[in-house]
mmCIF file of C-alpha atoms in Angstrom:
data_model
loop_
_atom_site.group_PDB
_atom_site.id
_atom_site.type_symbol
_atom_site.label_atom_id
_atom_site.label_comp_id
_atom_site.label_asym_id
_atom_site.label_seq_id
_atom_site.Cartn_x
_atom_site.Cartn_y
_atom_site.Cartn_z
ATOM 1 C CA MET V 768 -19.495 -42.677 0.664
ATOM 2 C CA VAL V 769 -20.034 -39.346 -1.101
ATOM 3 C CA ARG V 770 -18.436 -37.486 1.808
ATOM 4 C CA ALA V 771 -15.500 -39.877 2.003
ATOM 5 C CA GLY V 772 -15.056 -39.776 -1.794
ATOM 6 C CA THR V 773 -15.064 -36.001 -1.918
ATOM 7 C CA VAL V 774 -12.566 -35.807 0.938
ATOM 8 C CA ALA V 775 -10.337 -38.288 -0.910
ATOM 9 C CA VAL V 776 -10.425 -36.076 -4.017
ATOM 10 C CA LEU V 777 -9.571 -32.972 -1.989
ATOM 11 C CA LEU V 778 -6.631 -34.669 -0.323
ATOM 12 C CA ALA V 779 -5.277 -36.217 -3.514
ATOM 13 C CA GLY V 780 -6.027 -33.287 -5.829
ATOM 14 C CA TRP V 781 -2.476 -32.040 -6.202
ATOM 15 C CA THR V 782 -1.306 -35.359 -7.655
ATOM 16 C CA GLY V 783 -2.833 -34.472 -11.047
ATOM 17 C CA ARG V 784 -4.072 -37.560 -12.824
ATOM 18 C CA LEU V 785 -4.686 -39.415 -9.564
ATOM 19 C CA GLY V 786 -6.937 -36.601 -8.378
ATOM 20 C CA ALA V 787 -8.820 -36.629 -11.684
ATOM 21 C CA ARG V 788 -9.413 -40.378 -11.480
ATOM 22 C CA LEU V 789 -10.696 -40.063 -7.936
ATOM 23 C CA LEU V 790 -12.955 -37.224 -9.028
ATOM 24 C CA VAL V 791 -14.513 -39.408 -11.715
ATOM 25 C CA ASP V 792 -15.087 -42.199 -9.204
ATOM 26 C CA ALA V 793 -16.494 -39.986 -6.449
ATOM 27 C CA LEU V 794 -18.449 -37.394 -8.418
ATOM 28 C CA ARG V 795 -19.365 -39.196 -11.669
ATOM 29 C CA ARG V 796 -22.222 -37.612 -13.561
ATOM 30 C CA THR V 797 -24.111 -39.481 -16.221
ATOM 31 C CA GLY V 798 -24.921 -37.701 -19.493
ATOM 32 C CA PRO V 799 -26.866 -38.759 -22.616
ATOM 33 C CA GLY V 800 -23.922 -40.820 -23.785
ATOM 34 C CA GLY V 801 -23.202 -42.507 -20.455
ATOM 35 C CA ALA V 802 -20.545 -41.584 -17.913
ATOM 36 C CA GLY V 803 -19.247 -38.036 -18.047
ATOM 37 C CA ARG V 804 -15.695 -37.472 -19.129
ATOM 38 C CA VAL V 805 -13.003 -35.699 -17.152
ATOM 39 C CA ALA V 806 -13.308 -31.911 -17.398
ATOM 40 C CA PRO V 807 -10.374 -29.481 -17.762
ATOM 41 C CA ARG V 808 -8.529 -28.807 -14.533
ATOM 42 C CA GLU V 809 -10.286 -25.512 -13.829
ATOM 43 C CA ARG V 810 -13.678 -27.174 -14.132
ATOM 44 C CA VAL V 811 -12.476 -30.037 -11.933
ATOM 45 C CA ALA V 812 -11.499 -27.504 -9.238
ATOM 46 C CA ALA V 813 -14.848 -25.711 -9.583
ATOM 47 C CA THR V 814 -16.783 -29.001 -9.383
ATOM 48 C CA LEU V 815 -14.874 -30.023 -6.285
ATOM 49 C CA THR V 816 -15.549 -26.660 -4.637
ATOM 50 C CA VAL V 817 -19.281 -27.023 -5.269
ATOM 51 C CA ALA V 818 -19.150 -30.549 -3.831
ATOM 52 C CA VAL V 819 -17.372 -29.316 -0.691
ATOM 53 C CA GLU V 820 -19.949 -26.544 -0.283
ATOM 54 C CA GLY V 821 -22.761 -29.068 -0.502
ATOM 55 C CA LEU V 822 -21.360 -31.171 2.343
ATOM 56 C CA GLY V 823 -22.127 -28.487 4.912
ATOM 57 C CA PRO V 824 -20.471 -25.910 7.199
ATOM 58 C CA ALA V 825 -17.710 -28.162 8.527
ATOM 59 C CA TYR V 826 -16.420 -28.878 5.033
ATOM 60 C CA VAL V 827 -16.804 -25.249 3.967
ATOM 61 C CA LYS V 828 -14.512 -24.234 6.827
ATOM 62 C CA LEU V 829 -12.121 -27.047 5.944
ATOM 63 C CA GLY V 830 -12.110 -25.843 2.321
ATOM 64 C CA GLN V 831 -11.512 -22.260 3.431
ATOM 65 C CA VAL V 832 -8.447 -23.248 5.436
ATOM 66 C CA LEU V 833 -7.178 -25.533 2.674
ATOM 67 C CA SER V 834 -7.522 -22.639 0.222
ATOM 68 C CA THR V 835 -4.541 -21.055 2.007
ATOM 69 C CA ARG V 836 -2.370 -24.183 1.690
ATOM 70 C CA SER V 837 -0.802 -23.619 -1.695
ATOM 71 C CA ASP V 838 2.194 -25.583 -0.428
ATOM 72 C CA VAL V 839 0.159 -28.788 -0.797
ATOM 73 C CA LEU V 840 -2.658 -27.953 -3.233
ATOM 74 C CA PRO V 841 -2.285 -26.588 -6.775
ATOM 75 C CA PRO V 842 -2.937 -22.838 -7.175
ATOM 76 C CA ARG V 843 -6.059 -23.328 -9.310
ATOM 77 C CA LEU V 844 -7.682 -25.441 -6.585
ATOM 78 C CA CYS V 845 -6.693 -22.926 -3.889
ATOM 79 C CA ARG V 846 -8.239 -20.112 -5.939
ATOM 80 C CA SER V 847 -11.433 -22.088 -6.404
ATOM 81 C CA LEU V 848 -11.704 -23.038 -2.730
ATOM 82 C CA SER V 849 -11.061 -19.428 -1.663
ATOM 83 C CA ARG V 850 -14.445 -18.523 -3.157
ATOM 84 C CA LEU V 851 -16.041 -20.422 -0.289
ATOM 85 C CA HIS V 852 -15.399 -17.329 1.838
ATOM 86 C CA ASP V 853 -18.112 -15.546 -0.166
ATOM 87 C CA ARG V 854 -20.638 -18.372 -0.496
ATOM 88 C CA VAL V 855 -21.760 -19.105 3.069
ATOM 89 C CA SER V 856 -25.532 -18.905 3.483
ATOM 90 C CA PRO V 857 -27.180 -17.905 6.768
ATOM 91 C CA PRO V 858 -28.734 -20.805 8.695
ATOM 92 C CA SER V 859 -32.385 -21.388 7.908
ATOM 93 C CA ASP V 860 -33.389 -20.843 11.526
ATOM 94 C CA ILE V 861 -31.739 -17.696 12.840
ATOM 95 C CA ALA V 862 -33.919 -17.887 15.945
ATOM 96 C CA ALA V 863 -32.192 -21.142 16.884
ATOM 97 C CA VAL V 864 -28.829 -19.365 16.785
ATOM 98 C CA VAL V 865 -30.142 -16.481 18.910
ATOM 99 C CA ARG V 866 -31.545 -18.915 21.486
ATOM 100 C CA THR V 867 -28.009 -20.085 22.246
ATOM 101 C CA VAL V 868 -26.957 -16.589 23.347
ATOM 102 C CA PRO V 869 -26.527 -16.581 27.159
ATOM 103 C CA PRO V 870 -29.115 -14.564 29.130
ATOM 104 C CA ARG V 871 -26.260 -12.531 30.605
ATOM 105 C CA LEU V 872 -25.643 -11.097 27.141
ATOM 106 C CA THR V 873 -29.225 -10.691 25.919
ATOM 107 C CA GLY V 874 -30.012 -8.977 29.204
ATOM 108 C CA SER V 875 -27.310 -6.422 28.440
ATOM 109 C CA VAL V 876 -28.640 -5.668 24.930
ATOM 110 C CA VAL V 877 -31.235 -2.984 24.233
ATOM 111 C CA GLY V 878 -34.341 -4.917 23.188
ATOM 112 C CA GLU V 879 -32.792 -8.160 24.499
ATOM 113 C CA ALA V 880 -32.913 -10.963 21.881
ATOM 114 C CA SER V 881 -34.896 -8.805 19.434
ATOM 115 C CA GLY V 882 -32.074 -6.273 19.568
ATOM 116 C CA LEU V 883 -29.687 -8.635 17.771
ATOM 117 C CA THR V 884 -29.598 -7.776 14.051
ATOM 118 C CA LEU V 885 -27.951 -10.303 11.720
ATOM 119 C CA THR V 886 -25.171 -8.724 9.644
ATOM 120 C CA ALA V 887 -23.109 -11.688 8.417
ATOM 121 C CA ALA V 888 -23.032 -15.478 8.337
ATOM 122 C CA GLY V 889 -19.977 -17.710 8.321
ATOM 123 C CA SER V 890 -19.489 -21.440 8.200
ATOM 124 C CA ILE V 891 -19.237 -21.764 11.972
ATOM 125 C CA ALA V 892 -20.859 -18.600 13.303
ATOM 126 C CA CYS V 893 -23.244 -15.713 12.662
ATOM 127 C CA VAL V 894 -22.474 -12.070 13.459
ATOM 128 C CA PHE V 895 -25.092 -9.707 14.887
ATOM 129 C CA ARG V 896 -25.064 -5.994 15.578
ATOM 130 C CA ALA V 897 -26.411 -4.802 18.903
ATOM 131 C CA ARG V 898 -26.454 -1.832 21.257
ATOM 132 C CA LEU V 899 -25.606 -2.431 24.887
ATOM 133 C CA ARG V 900 -27.563 -0.703 27.625
ATOM 134 C CA ASP V 901 -24.506 1.407 28.408
ATOM 135 C CA GLY V 902 -24.666 2.810 24.850
ATOM 136 C CA ARG V 903 -21.846 0.856 23.224
ATOM 137 C CA GLU V 904 -22.363 -0.569 19.711
ATOM 138 C CA VAL V 905 -21.027 -4.118 19.547
ATOM 139 C CA ALA V 906 -20.592 -7.039 17.173
ATOM 140 C CA VAL V 907 -21.851 -10.330 18.608
ATOM 141 C CA LYS V 908 -20.366 -13.453 17.022
ATOM 142 C CA VAL V 909 -22.455 -16.513 17.895
ATOM 143 C CA ARG V 910 -21.448 -20.092 17.138
ATOM 144 C CA ARG V 911 -23.933 -22.120 15.096
ATOM 145 C CA PRO V 912 -25.830 -24.667 17.229
ATOM 146 C CA GLY V 913 -24.409 -28.184 17.012
ATOM 147 C CA ILE V 914 -21.355 -27.114 14.997
ATOM 148 C CA ASP V 915 -18.968 -28.505 17.616
ATOM 149 C CA ARG V 916 -20.265 -32.066 17.221
ATOM 150 C CA THR V 917 -20.509 -31.732 13.433
ATOM 151 C CA MET V 918 -16.927 -30.528 13.208
ATOM 152 C CA ARG V 919 -15.648 -33.269 15.482
ATOM 153 C CA LEU V 920 -17.309 -36.032 13.445
ATOM 154 C CA ASP V 921 -16.411 -34.621 10.033
ATOM 155 C CA LEU V 922 -12.798 -33.928 10.948
ATOM 156 C CA ALA V 923 -12.495 -37.473 12.277
ATOM 157 C CA LEU V 924 -13.723 -38.681 8.871
ATOM 158 C CA VAL V 925 -11.202 -36.453 7.119
ATOM 159 C CA GLY V 926 -8.413 -37.888 9.261
ATOM 160 C CA ALA V 927 -9.484 -41.479 8.546
ATOM 161 C CA VAL V 928 -9.674 -40.846 4.801
ATOM 162 C CA ALA V 929 -6.266 -39.116 4.862
ATOM 163 C CA ARG V 930 -4.669 -42.142 6.425
ATOM 164 C CA ALA V 931 -6.306 -44.441 3.876
ATOM 165 C CA VAL V 932 -5.439 -42.267 0.863
ATOM 166 C CA GLY V 933 -1.921 -41.789 2.219
ATOM 167 C CA ARG V 934 -1.263 -45.482 1.642
ATOM 168 C CA LEU V 935 -1.722 -45.103 -2.123
ATOM 169 C CA PRO V 936 1.599 -45.517 -3.965
ATOM 170 C CA ALA V 937 1.516 -41.987 -5.407
ATOM 171 C CA LEU V 938 1.132 -40.454 -1.946
ATOM 172 C CA ARG V 939 3.375 -42.581 0.256
ATOM 173 C CA ARG V 940 6.097 -39.944 0.340
ATOM 174 C CA VAL V 941 3.640 -37.150 1.143
ATOM 175 C CA PRO V 942 3.117 -36.357 4.871
ATOM 176 C CA LEU V 943 -0.627 -36.407 4.212
ATOM 177 C CA ALA V 944 -1.820 -37.379 7.678
ATOM 178 C CA GLU V 945 0.390 -34.708 9.234
ATOM 179 C CA ILE V 946 -0.887 -32.040 6.845
ATOM 180 C CA VAL V 947 -4.499 -33.013 7.544
ATOM 181 C CA ASP V 948 -3.852 -32.902 11.294
ATOM 182 C CA GLN V 949 -2.468 -29.363 10.913
ATOM 183 C CA VAL V 950 -5.464 -28.188 8.886
ATOM 184 C CA SER V 951 -7.970 -29.920 11.164
ATOM 185 C CA ALA V 952 -6.400 -28.308 14.215
ATOM 186 C CA ALA V 953 -6.600 -24.893 12.517
ATOM 187 C CA VAL V 954 -10.293 -25.517 11.762
ATOM 188 C CA TYR V 955 -11.223 -26.802 15.193
ATOM 189 C CA GLU V 956 -9.393 -24.029 17.032
ATOM 190 C CA GLN V 957 -11.712 -21.532 15.353
ATOM 191 C CA LEU V 958 -14.612 -22.902 17.388
ATOM 192 C CA ASP V 959 -13.069 -21.627 20.612
ATOM 193 C CA PHE V 960 -14.002 -17.978 20.943
ATOM 194 C CA VAL V 961 -12.106 -17.627 24.230
ATOM 195 C CA ARG V 962 -8.977 -18.404 22.247
ATOM 196 C CA GLU V 963 -9.992 -15.957 19.509
ATOM 197 C CA ALA V 964 -10.663 -13.247 22.089
ATOM 198 C CA ARG V 965 -7.127 -13.675 23.422
ATOM 199 C CA SER V 966 -5.742 -13.575 19.876
ATOM 200 C CA LEU V 967 -7.652 -10.404 18.993
ATOM 201 C CA THR V 968 -6.437 -8.731 22.173
ATOM 202 C CA ARG V 969 -2.854 -9.735 21.443
ATOM 203 C CA LEU V 970 -3.058 -8.478 17.842
ATOM 204 C CA ARG V 971 -4.525 -5.204 19.064
ATOM 205 C CA GLU V 972 -1.657 -4.784 21.548
ATOM 206 C CA ASN V 973 1.024 -5.785 19.023
ATOM 207 C CA LEU V 974 -0.235 -3.457 16.296
ATOM 208 C CA HIS V 975 -0.982 -0.421 18.462
ATOM 209 C CA THR V 976 2.206 1.250 17.175
ATOM 210 C CA LEU V 977 0.648 1.332 13.694
ATOM 211 C CA PRO V 978 -1.926 4.144 14.071
ATOM 212 C CA ASP V 979 -3.645 3.348 10.776
ATOM 213 C CA VAL V 980 -4.258 -0.311 11.612
ATOM 214 C CA ARG V 981 -7.271 -1.038 13.790
ATOM 215 C CA VAL V 982 -8.323 -4.182 15.653
ATOM 216 C CA PRO V 983 -11.639 -4.150 17.566
ATOM 217 C CA ALA V 984 -11.505 -4.294 21.348
ATOM 218 C CA VAL V 985 -12.981 -7.395 22.980
ATOM 219 C CA VAL V 986 -15.778 -7.064 25.558
ATOM 220 C CA PRO V 987 -14.508 -9.872 27.817
ATOM 221 C CA GLU V 988 -17.272 -9.768 30.420
ATOM 222 C CA LEU V 989 -19.870 -10.719 27.783
ATOM 223 C CA SER V 990 -17.772 -13.194 25.786
ATOM 224 C CA SER V 991 -17.532 -16.959 26.246
ATOM 225 C CA ARG V 992 -16.402 -20.084 24.369
ATOM 226 C CA THR V 993 -19.419 -19.863 22.041
ATOM 227 C CA VAL V 994 -20.012 -16.087 21.922
ATOM 228 C CA LEU V 995 -17.506 -13.350 21.125
ATOM 229 C CA VAL V 996 -18.445 -9.708 21.714
ATOM 230 C CA THR V 997 -16.283 -6.908 20.310
ATOM 231 C CA GLU V 998 -16.662 -3.226 19.607
ATOM 232 C CA TRP V 999 -18.598 -2.473 16.417
ATOM 233 C CA MET V 1000 -16.462 -1.142 13.567
ATOM 234 C CA ASP V 1001 -18.368 1.217 11.272
ATOM 235 C CA GLY V 1002 -17.986 1.298 7.502
ATOM 236 C CA LEU V 1003 -16.896 -2.313 6.919
ATOM 237 C CA VAL V 1004 -17.920 -2.548 3.258
ATOM 238 C CA ARG V 1005 -15.814 -4.502 0.763
ATOM 239 C CA ASP V 1006 -14.374 -2.654 -2.198
ATOM 240 C CA ALA V 1007 -15.961 0.644 -1.191
ATOM 241 C CA GLN V 1008 -12.806 2.694 -0.694
ATOM 242 C CA PRO V 1009 -12.212 5.528 -3.177
ATOM 243 C CA THR V 1010 -9.309 5.080 -5.565
ATOM 244 C CA GLY V 1011 -7.168 7.649 -3.796
ATOM 245 C CA ALA V 1012 -7.344 5.797 -0.491
ATOM 246 C CA ARG V 1013 -6.722 2.316 -1.871
ATOM 247 C CA ARG V 1014 -2.956 2.473 -1.972
ATOM 248 C CA THR V 1015 -2.734 3.874 1.547
ATOM 249 C CA ALA V 1016 -5.084 1.248 2.954
ATOM 250 C CA VAL V 1017 -3.269 -1.590 1.171
ATOM 251 C CA LEU V 1018 0.089 -0.336 2.428
ATOM 252 C CA ASN V 1019 -1.232 -0.234 5.983
ATOM 253 C CA GLY V 1020 -2.516 -3.787 5.700
ATOM 254 C CA LEU V 1021 0.779 -4.978 4.222
ATOM 255 C CA ARG V 1022 2.807 -3.256 6.923
ATOM 256 C CA ALA V 1023 0.641 -4.881 9.574
ATOM 257 C CA ALA V 1024 1.426 -8.275 8.042
ATOM 258 C CA TYR V 1025 5.157 -7.520 7.997
ATOM 259 C CA GLN V 1026 5.015 -6.373 11.616
ATOM 260 C CA MET V 1027 3.404 -9.708 12.567
ATOM 261 C CA LEU V 1028 5.846 -11.790 10.526
ATOM 262 C CA PHE V 1029 9.218 -10.218 11.187
ATOM 263 C CA ARG V 1030 8.861 -8.543 14.572
ATOM 264 C CA ASP V 1031 5.992 -9.969 16.625
ATOM 265 C CA GLY V 1032 6.020 -13.594 15.499
ATOM 266 C CA PHE V 1033 2.254 -13.716 16.021
ATOM 267 C CA VAL V 1034 0.780 -14.123 12.560
ATOM 268 C CA HIS V 1035 -2.727 -13.849 11.134
ATOM 269 C CA CYS V 1036 -2.752 -16.523 8.410
ATOM 270 C CA ASP V 1037 -6.038 -15.641 6.721
ATOM 271 C CA LEU V 1038 -6.168 -11.948 5.825
ATOM 272 C CA HIS V 1039 -8.724 -12.368 3.042
ATOM 273 C CA PRO V 1040 -11.155 -9.477 2.333
ATOM 274 C CA GLY V 1041 -13.680 -10.802 4.858
ATOM 275 C CA ASN V 1042 -11.148 -10.479 7.692
ATOM 276 C CA LEU V 1043 -9.124 -7.481 6.511
ATOM 277 C CA TYR V 1044 -11.069 -4.383 5.476
ATOM 278 C CA LEU V 1045 -9.366 -1.563 3.580
ATOM 279 C CA MET V 1046 -11.230 1.553 4.599
ATOM 280 C CA ALA V 1047 -12.161 4.765 2.799
ATOM 281 C CA ASP V 1048 -10.001 6.800 5.208
ATOM 282 C CA GLY V 1049 -6.917 4.738 4.321
ATOM 283 C CA THR V 1050 -6.902 2.617 7.460
ATOM 284 C CA ALA V 1051 -6.836 -1.187 7.579
ATOM 285 C CA VAL V 1052 -9.157 -3.049 9.965
ATOM 286 C CA ILE V 1053 -8.650 -6.653 11.104
ATOM 287 C CA VAL V 1054 -11.900 -8.063 12.518
ATOM 288 C CA ASP V 1055 -11.265 -11.780 12.917
ATOM 289 C CA ALA V 1056 -8.467 -13.746 14.582
ATOM 290 C CA GLY V 1057 -9.617 -17.345 14.330
ATOM 291 C CA PHE V 1058 -6.642 -18.541 12.275
ATOM 292 C CA VAL V 1059 -3.435 -17.264 13.852
ATOM 293 C CA ARG V 1060 -0.087 -18.879 14.535
ATOM 294 C CA CYS V 1061 2.680 -18.045 16.982
ATOM 295 C CA LEU V 1062 6.082 -18.525 15.361
ATOM 296 C CA THR V 1063 9.096 -19.769 17.253
ATOM 297 C CA ASP V 1064 12.083 -17.423 17.421
ATOM 298 C CA PHE V 1065 13.922 -19.819 15.109
ATOM 299 C CA ALA V 1066 11.141 -19.717 12.527
ATOM 300 C CA ARG V 1067 10.897 -15.928 12.698
ATOM 301 C CA ARG V 1068 14.639 -15.528 12.164
ATOM 302 C CA THR V 1069 14.915 -18.070 9.336
ATOM 303 C CA PHE V 1070 11.969 -16.521 7.517
ATOM 304 C CA ALA V 1071 13.522 -13.060 7.857
ATOM 305 C CA GLU V 1072 16.835 -14.447 6.550
ATOM 306 C CA PHE V 1073 15.110 -16.044 3.572
ATOM 307 C CA PHE V 1074 13.350 -12.789 2.675
ATOM 308 C CA TYR V 1075 16.587 -10.840 3.132
ATOM 309 C CA HIS V 1076 18.614 -13.120 0.829
ATOM 310 C CA LEU V 1077 15.764 -13.187 -1.698
ATOM 311 C CA GLY V 1078 15.978 -9.406 -1.968
ATOM 312 C CA ARG V 1079 19.759 -9.656 -2.493
ATOM 313 C CA ASN V 1080 19.415 -12.267 -5.272
ATOM 314 C CA ASP V 1081 21.361 -14.776 -3.192
ATOM 315 C CA GLY V 1082 19.672 -17.992 -4.252
ATOM 316 C CA ARG V 1083 22.268 -20.254 -2.652
ATOM 317 C CA ARG V 1084 21.693 -18.755 0.802
ATOM 318 C CA CYS V 1085 17.948 -18.950 0.233
ATOM 319 C CA ALA V 1086 18.339 -22.646 -0.514
ATOM 320 C CA GLU V 1087 20.373 -23.226 2.648
ATOM 321 C CA VAL V 1088 17.751 -21.479 4.770
ATOM 322 C CA LEU V 1089 15.038 -23.637 3.224
ATOM 323 C CA LEU V 1090 17.053 -26.817 3.758
ATOM 324 C CA SER V 1091 17.444 -25.941 7.446
ATOM 325 C CA THR V 1092 13.662 -25.926 7.846
ATOM 326 C CA ALA V 1093 12.547 -28.641 5.425
ATOM 327 C CA ARG V 1094 11.839 -32.306 6.036
ATOM 328 C CA ALA V 1095 12.139 -35.397 3.856
ATOM 329 C CA PRO V 1096 9.391 -37.763 5.049
ATOM 330 C CA GLY V 1097 10.243 -40.398 2.455
ATOM 331 C CA GLY V 1098 13.881 -40.619 3.506
ATOM 332 C CA GLY V 1099 16.253 -39.588 0.712
ATOM 333 C CA TYR V 1100 16.017 -36.349 -1.217
ATOM 334 C CA ASP V 1101 17.997 -34.559 -3.909
ATOM 335 C CA ARG V 1102 19.874 -31.875 -1.988
ATOM 336 C CA ASP V 1103 22.065 -30.677 -4.862
ATOM 337 C CA GLY V 1104 19.157 -30.596 -7.320
ATOM 338 C CA PHE V 1105 17.122 -28.606 -4.819
ATOM 339 C CA ARG V 1106 19.899 -26.022 -4.458
ATOM 340 C CA GLU V 1107 20.206 -25.636 -8.216
ATOM 341 C CA ASP V 1108 16.455 -25.227 -8.663
ATOM 342 C CA VAL V 1109 16.189 -22.586 -5.922
ATOM 343 C CA VAL V 1110 19.170 -20.630 -7.293
ATOM 344 C CA ALA V 1111 17.523 -20.575 -10.726
ATOM 345 C CA LEU V 1112 14.143 -19.580 -9.267
ATOM 346 C CA VAL V 1113 15.605 -16.682 -7.294
ATOM 347 C CA ALA V 1114 17.621 -15.511 -10.316
ATOM 348 C CA ARG V 1115 14.520 -15.498 -12.532
ATOM 349 C CA ASN V 1116 12.556 -13.424 -10.040
ATOM 350 C CA SER V 1117 15.393 -11.033 -9.252
ATOM 351 C CA SER V 1118 15.566 -10.064 -12.925
ATOM 352 C CA VAL V 1119 11.901 -9.028 -12.863
ATOM 353 C CA ALA V 1120 10.914 -5.422 -12.183
ATOM 354 C CA ALA V 1121 9.980 -4.933 -8.534
ATOM 355 C CA ALA V 1122 6.361 -4.064 -9.301
ATOM 356 C CA ASP V 1123 6.051 -7.209 -11.426
ATOM 357 C CA PHE V 1124 7.226 -9.608 -8.717
ATOM 358 C CA ASP V 1125 4.460 -12.199 -8.362
ATOM 359 C CA LEU V 1126 4.587 -13.813 -4.935
ATOM 360 C CA VAL V 1127 1.899 -16.344 -5.842
ATOM 361 C CA SER V 1128 3.859 -17.685 -8.817
ATOM 362 C CA PHE V 1129 7.102 -17.582 -6.868
ATOM 363 C CA ALA V 1130 5.642 -19.545 -3.956
ATOM 364 C CA ALA V 1131 3.922 -22.046 -6.244
ATOM 365 C CA SER V 1132 7.221 -22.693 -8.010
ATOM 366 C CA LEU V 1133 9.075 -22.973 -4.700
ATOM 367 C CA PHE V 1134 6.615 -25.490 -3.287
ATOM 368 C CA ALA V 1135 6.695 -27.450 -6.563
ATOM 369 C CA ILE V 1136 10.508 -27.610 -6.361
ATOM 370 C CA GLN V 1137 10.316 -28.921 -2.804
ATOM 371 C CA ARG V 1138 7.851 -31.643 -3.713
ATOM 372 C CA SER V 1139 9.793 -32.680 -6.825
ATOM 373 C CA ARG V 1140 12.979 -33.063 -4.772
ATOM 374 C CA GLY V 1141 11.288 -35.038 -1.983
ATOM 375 C CA LEU V 1142 11.105 -32.213 0.566
ATOM 376 C CA TYR V 1143 8.286 -30.627 2.561
ATOM 377 C CA ALA V 1144 8.628 -27.394 4.471
ATOM 378 C CA ASP V 1145 8.069 -27.234 8.190
ATOM 379 C CA PRO V 1146 4.670 -25.620 8.991
ATOM 380 C CA GLN V 1147 6.495 -22.953 11.000
ATOM 381 C CA PHE V 1148 8.063 -21.799 7.734
ATOM 382 C CA VAL V 1149 5.024 -22.381 5.537
ATOM 383 C CA PHE V 1150 2.532 -20.332 7.556
ATOM 384 C CA PRO V 1151 4.364 -16.990 7.088
ATOM 385 C CA ILE V 1152 4.430 -17.497 3.319
ATOM 386 C CA LEU V 1153 0.763 -18.453 3.315
ATOM 387 C CA ALA V 1154 -0.106 -15.325 5.294
ATOM 388 C CA LEU V 1155 1.496 -13.184 2.601
ATOM 389 C CA LEU V 1156 -0.110 -15.171 -0.214
ATOM 390 C CA VAL V 1157 -3.615 -14.528 1.104
ATOM 391 C CA LEU V 1158 -2.900 -10.795 1.380
ATOM 392 C CA GLU V 1159 -1.069 -10.560 -1.944
ATOM 393 C CA GLY V 1160 -4.290 -10.853 -3.935
ATOM 394 C CA SER V 1161 -5.602 -7.600 -2.467
ATOM 395 C CA VAL V 1162 -2.247 -5.898 -2.971
ATOM 396 C CA ARG V 1163 -2.107 -6.797 -6.655
ATOM 397 C CA GLU V 1164 -5.739 -5.945 -7.323
ATOM 398 C CA LEU V 1165 -5.941 -2.601 -5.550
ATOM 399 C CA ALA V 1166 -2.372 -1.269 -5.615
ATOM 400 C CA PRO V 1167 -0.321 -3.123 -8.236
ATOM 401 C CA ASP V 1168 2.493 -0.575 -8.121
ATOM 402 C CA ILE V 1169 3.495 -1.438 -4.557
ATOM 403 C CA ASP V 1170 6.972 -2.965 -4.291
ATOM 404 C CA PHE V 1171 6.236 -6.027 -2.166
ATOM 405 C CA GLN V 1172 9.882 -6.677 -1.292
ATOM 406 C CA ALA V 1173 10.992 -3.082 -0.725
ATOM 407 C CA GLU V 1174 8.188 -2.488 1.777
ATOM 408 C CA ALA V 1175 9.416 -5.499 3.760
ATOM 409 C CA VAL V 1176 13.033 -4.309 4.076
ATOM 410 C CA PRO V 1177 12.780 -2.205 7.279
ATOM 411 C CA TYR V 1178 10.759 -4.928 9.011
ATOM 412 C CA VAL V 1179 13.146 -7.674 7.864
ATOM 413 C CA LEU V 1180 16.217 -5.756 9.050
ATOM 414 C CA ARG V 1181 14.620 -4.921 12.394
ATOM 415 C CA GLY V 1182 13.562 -8.539 12.823
ATOM 416 C CA LEU V 1183 17.102 -9.746 12.090
ATOM 417 C CA GLN V 1184 18.515 -7.261 14.603
ATOM 418 C CA GLU V 1185 16.065 -8.357 17.281
ATOM 419 C CA THR V 1186 16.847 -12.063 16.745
ATOM 420 C CA ALA V 1187 20.609 -11.667 16.207
ATOM 421 C CA SER V 1188 21.434 -13.263 19.550
ATOM 422 C CA LEU V 1189 19.380 -16.390 18.840
ATOM 423 C CA THR V 1190 21.225 -19.637 18.347
ATOM 424 C CA MET V 1191 20.316 -21.124 14.979
ATOM 425 C CA ARG V 1192 19.426 -24.796 15.038
ATOM 426 C CA PRO V 1193 18.735 -27.245 12.190
#
């Protein structure tokens, strides 16, 4: 019941008072005067995050992915859930994880199993450093034992709760089951290291034209569905870059994201500081590719058009692009009101100095407008925005003077040129 109650709160959290009521029911704490009272929203988000963390690795990963979905969860809850990236404890029995490593791999490591040195722990896997007998330094990502079954059972519970909660009056017009299916698929796909190996290789090939962006090479002969072996990248320490190199490193990371979004159509959706390292030499290193999405040509072109018209303060064209990608699961929606709201939103942000443009606030307002007018964006359009939102935090913290929109212009224009022959469809 605790698990189901917490999942219900997570799924209903963006409905405000409904989420608070569910939180009281599912996570009630008794104080000296009886039942606890509802805390401020920030404390509610923090309490929910702690509850998710306590449910185990499957829910931590679910919370991590949901932390990127600011199109369906309020920003304060996304910010709280994003802290789960930093709060994953190593499993109590590291030896049990090592025992799952195939003999083919341990036999190739200097010192065999004892040559695997733990360097990081995630919700679904642990990462070890090792030296191969041929002299190569490698990172060995090993899936936690039993995580496949745990994920399968917990995600089935999440799906069942979503369908039950989705029948509540306040949520009947929300495509809750569909959203949960998207998130669950994104979580479960991260268990397949063969898929991640292919994604890493593709990112490495796509970004090879950016000399200051690095993606580790996969060692395919030693990798499998439960073990991923890549070249070891030295110097991966968070927040260690000197001030002079920060801007360069951030720019390189941002340009890599724009290359993915507007030209390649193969997008890393979770470039948080544990997956994107900004190095002391000014380079950007992407070390994980578990959460990636391949955009259709239509999605890539419409997203480029939206960004282009946003930069030109053309709110009406922005609204039309959004309407071509959005859905109205409840039936009717306010088309004219949506246009007016988007025009006003674009005008407000176009009057702001370039360095002060806040993508997080802009996206939160955009998603709020969609929900208020009975619309929900297609995932193909949402994922590019989410990819930028995750990266934007690092941009604003380390190099606040960067003009987010101006840096995108050459990539947007090139993307529009490359997709000019595509037939647009609704």
